[in-house]
């Protein structure tokens, strides 16, 4: 695929936090990312995942891009592990590809953007996740446009029965008795 052959279709961007999830969407041409909403993380019932799945259907999304928070050195820590687990659970719920995209500094850029727009304190907290989702989605759109390649890495769904669609507060799939997760490490 060359840059002139960028895939058409809406993409959703997801910024996963331990308390909130930011959601953004692109236009059908894949040029511009805009905020959609901030969802409360719901590790028990998965209502946040269900809401994203609804947006996929409503917008006829081409794919979902989930931010992967790596350190500046490129290493992955607990937040990246939680984002991977969340993306895998989402992949189980949607009929479109889910991809992980590097989101280094997206939250920092979101805070900076909100401050420069005059949004302060508590008001920032309510929308920073949406803005971070916009930042990561726009970066992914720009990458695809400049390289002609789909951004990030594909996410396979978790093996059937692995988590039952549930995650703990950190976004990790709940394991059956904990033995599954320990055996994989």
Tab-separated table of C-alpha atoms in Angstrom:
chain	number	residue	atom	x	y	z
A	1	UNK	CA	0.000	0.000	0.000
A	2	UNK	CA	1.443	3.388	-0.964
A	3	UNK	CA	0.580	6.640	0.806
A	4	UNK	CA	-1.875	7.371	-2.016
A	5	UNK	CA	-3.706	4.144	-1.179
A	6	UNK	CA	-4.645	4.882	2.426
A	7	UNK	CA	-7.561	2.717	3.507
A	8	UNK	CA	-10.909	4.472	3.746
A	9	UNK	CA	-12.989	4.039	6.877
A	10	UNK	CA	-13.562	5.337	10.369
A	11	UNK	CA	-11.018	4.363	12.982
A	12	UNK	CA	-11.610	4.530	16.717
A	13	UNK	CA	-8.819	5.520	19.094
A	14	UNK	CA	-8.821	4.297	22.685
A	15	UNK	CA	-6.683	5.676	25.518
A	16	UNK	CA	-6.867	3.191	28.396
A	17	UNK	CA	-6.434	4.437	31.943
A	18	UNK	CA	-6.979	2.700	35.258
A	19	UNK	CA	-10.032	4.870	36.031
A	20	UNK	CA	-11.193	6.277	32.681
A	21	UNK	CA	-11.021	5.372	28.982
A	22	UNK	CA	-10.801	8.073	26.337
A	23	UNK	CA	-12.509	7.452	23.007
A	24	UNK	CA	-11.894	9.283	19.727
A	25	UNK	CA	-12.972	8.693	16.137
A	26	UNK	CA	-11.670	9.630	12.723
A	27	UNK	CA	-13.587	10.819	9.714
A	28	UNK	CA	-14.245	8.151	7.013
A	29	UNK	CA	-11.279	9.420	4.979
A	30	UNK	CA	-8.894	8.822	7.886
A	31	UNK	CA	-7.676	12.412	7.933
A	32	UNK	CA	-8.833	13.902	11.226
A	33	UNK	CA	-9.338	12.542	14.747
A	34	UNK	CA	-12.008	14.060	16.998
A	35	UNK	CA	-13.043	13.345	20.614
A	36	UNK	CA	-16.078	11.129	21.252
A	37	UNK	CA	-16.379	10.610	25.008
A	38	UNK	CA	-14.732	9.617	28.255
A	39	UNK	CA	-15.875	6.300	29.677
A	40	UNK	CA	-15.576	5.128	33.256
A	41	UNK	CA	-13.519	1.935	33.482
A	42	UNK	CA	-15.809	-0.934	34.425
A	43	UNK	CA	-13.659	-3.937	35.291
A	44	UNK	CA	-16.606	-5.939	36.648
A	45	UNK	CA	-19.294	-5.662	33.989
A	46	UNK	CA	-17.238	-4.379	31.066
A	47	UNK	CA	-19.679	-1.593	30.185
A	48	UNK	CA	-16.759	0.464	28.828
A	49	UNK	CA	-15.848	-2.344	26.429
A	50	UNK	CA	-19.514	-2.735	25.470
A	51	UNK	CA	-19.762	0.995	24.729
A	52	UNK	CA	-16.705	0.878	22.469
A	53	UNK	CA	-18.190	-2.155	20.693
A	54	UNK	CA	-21.407	-0.141	20.153
A	55	UNK	CA	-19.396	2.705	18.613
A	56	UNK	CA	-17.682	0.224	16.272
A	57	UNK	CA	-21.087	-0.889	14.974
A	58	UNK	CA	-22.696	2.584	14.908
A	59	UNK	CA	-19.797	4.150	13.021
A	60	UNK	CA	-19.091	1.070	10.894
A	61	UNK	CA	-15.473	1.337	12.016
A	62	UNK	CA	-12.656	-0.145	9.991
A	63	UNK	CA	-10.549	-0.839	13.100
A	64	UNK	CA	-9.872	0.158	16.697
A	65	UNK	CA	-6.491	1.549	17.723
A	66	UNK	CA	-5.598	1.153	21.394
A	67	UNK	CA	-2.749	3.179	22.873
A	68	UNK	CA	0.250	1.215	24.132
A	69	UNK	CA	2.052	3.254	26.808
A	70	UNK	CA	5.751	2.530	26.457
A	71	UNK	CA	8.513	4.312	28.329
A	72	UNK	CA	10.736	6.747	26.458
A	73	UNK	CA	13.283	3.937	26.078
A	74	UNK	CA	10.624	1.777	24.418
A	75	UNK	CA	10.256	-0.631	27.324
A	76	UNK	CA	6.884	-1.902	28.427
A	77	UNK	CA	5.838	-1.837	32.046
A	78	UNK	CA	2.637	-2.628	33.964
A	79	UNK	CA	0.597	0.039	32.132
A	80	UNK	CA	1.530	-1.472	28.761
A	81	UNK	CA	0.650	-4.942	30.039
A	82	UNK	CA	-2.738	-3.607	31.160
A	83	UNK	CA	-3.310	-1.938	27.762
A	84	UNK	CA	-2.458	-5.206	25.975
A	85	UNK	CA	-4.922	-7.109	28.168
A	86	UNK	CA	-7.632	-4.499	27.588
A	87	UNK	CA	-7.033	-4.586	23.818
A	88	UNK	CA	-7.305	-8.393	23.810
A	89	UNK	CA	-10.618	-8.219	25.670
A	90	UNK	CA	-11.862	-5.621	23.220
A	91	UNK	CA	-10.774	-7.807	20.293
A	92	UNK	CA	-13.055	-10.542	21.678
A	93	UNK	CA	-16.036	-8.155	21.506
A	94	UNK	CA	-15.667	-6.505	18.108
A	95	UNK	CA	-15.767	-7.846	14.570
A	96	UNK	CA	-13.019	-5.525	13.319
A	97	UNK	CA	-9.251	-5.600	13.841
A	98	UNK	CA	-7.848	-4.131	17.045
A	99	UNK	CA	-4.316	-2.769	16.851
A	100	UNK	CA	-1.924	-1.453	19.498
A	101	UNK	CA	-0.209	1.830	18.663
A	102	UNK	CA	2.643	3.540	20.483
A	103	UNK	CA	1.223	6.333	22.601
A	104	UNK	CA	4.356	7.666	24.235
A	105	UNK	CA	3.693	11.146	25.583
A	106	UNK	CA	0.068	11.303	24.352
A	107	UNK	CA	-1.220	12.160	27.835
A	108	UNK	CA	1.549	14.740	28.280
A	109	UNK	CA	0.586	16.291	24.924
A	110	UNK	CA	-3.083	16.194	25.938
A	111	UNK	CA	-2.410	18.028	29.224
A	112	UNK	CA	-0.263	20.600	27.403
A	113	UNK	CA	-2.977	21.170	24.799
A	114	UNK	CA	-5.679	21.588	27.437
A	115	UNK	CA	-3.530	24.008	29.476
A	116	UNK	CA	-2.801	26.107	26.403
A	117	UNK	CA	-6.550	26.180	25.685
A	118	UNK	CA	-7.222	27.539	29.182
A	119	UNK	CA	-8.706	24.324	30.617
A	120	UNK	CA	-7.481	23.867	34.184
A	121	UNK	CA	-7.518	21.436	37.092
A	122	UNK	CA	-10.599	19.285	37.532
A	123	UNK	CA	-12.023	20.255	34.157
A	124	UNK	CA	-8.867	18.817	32.566
A	125	UNK	CA	-9.339	15.511	34.332
A	126	UNK	CA	-12.778	15.064	32.781
A	127	UNK	CA	-11.537	15.369	29.189
A	128	UNK	CA	-7.820	14.569	29.185
A	129	UNK	CA	-8.455	10.917	28.281
A	130	UNK	CA	-10.503	11.953	25.239
A	131	UNK	CA	-7.793	14.355	24.155
A	132	UNK	CA	-5.117	11.670	24.654
A	133	UNK	CA	-7.231	9.334	22.463
A	134	UNK	CA	-7.361	12.067	19.799
A	135	UNK	CA	-3.571	12.541	20.015
A	136	UNK	CA	-2.809	8.828	19.635
A	137	UNK	CA	-5.391	8.350	16.866
A	138	UNK	CA	-4.162	11.382	14.913
A	139	UNK	CA	-0.562	10.140	15.178
A	140	UNK	CA	-1.668	6.730	13.867
A	141	UNK	CA	-3.590	8.338	10.975
A	142	UNK	CA	-0.572	10.484	10.086
A	143	UNK	CA	1.712	7.431	10.227
A	144	UNK	CA	-0.531	5.463	7.898
A	145	UNK	CA	-0.783	8.392	5.505
A	146	UNK	CA	3.001	8.876	5.388
A	147	UNK	CA	4.020	5.198	5.243
A	148	UNK	CA	1.050	3.563	3.540
A	149	UNK	CA	1.137	0.906	6.272
A	150	UNK	CA	-1.490	0.130	8.892
A	151	UNK	CA	-0.145	1.547	12.171
A	152	UNK	CA	0.896	-0.489	15.181
A	153	UNK	CA	0.599	-4.191	15.761
A	154	UNK	CA	-2.465	-6.446	15.499
A	155	UNK	CA	-4.057	-7.803	18.664
A	156	UNK	CA	-5.287	-11.373	18.699
A	157	UNK	CA	-8.211	-12.045	21.052
A	158	UNK	CA	-7.489	-13.967	24.229
A	159	UNK	CA	-7.836	-17.744	23.966
A	160	UNK	CA	-11.466	-18.745	24.487
A	161	UNK	CA	-12.444	-18.996	28.126
A	162	UNK	CA	-9.226	-17.332	29.330
A	163	UNK	CA	-10.833	-14.360	31.042
A	164	UNK	CA	-14.567	-14.544	30.529
A	165	UNK	CA	-14.324	-10.944	29.339
A	166	UNK	CA	-13.414	-9.627	32.779
A	167	UNK	CA	-10.433	-7.570	33.826
A	168	UNK	CA	-9.128	-6.519	37.202
A	169	UNK	CA	-8.714	-2.861	38.202
A	170	UNK	CA	-5.373	-2.698	36.364
A	171	UNK	CA	-6.896	-4.008	33.140
A	172	UNK	CA	-5.381	-7.470	33.436
A	173	UNK	CA	-7.618	-10.391	32.526
A	174	UNK	CA	-8.864	-12.201	35.590
A	175	UNK	CA	-7.390	-15.678	35.553
A	176	UNK	CA	-9.102	-18.848	36.641
A	177	UNK	CA	-7.539	-19.334	40.032
A	178	UNK	CA	-4.475	-17.342	38.939
A	179	UNK	CA	-2.627	-20.439	37.702
A	180	UNK	CA	-3.049	-19.618	33.988
A	181	UNK	CA	-1.341	-16.234	34.229
A	182	UNK	CA	1.489	-17.534	36.409
A	183	UNK	CA	2.157	-20.431	34.024
A	184	UNK	CA	2.490	-18.041	31.077
A	185	UNK	CA	5.232	-15.915	32.671
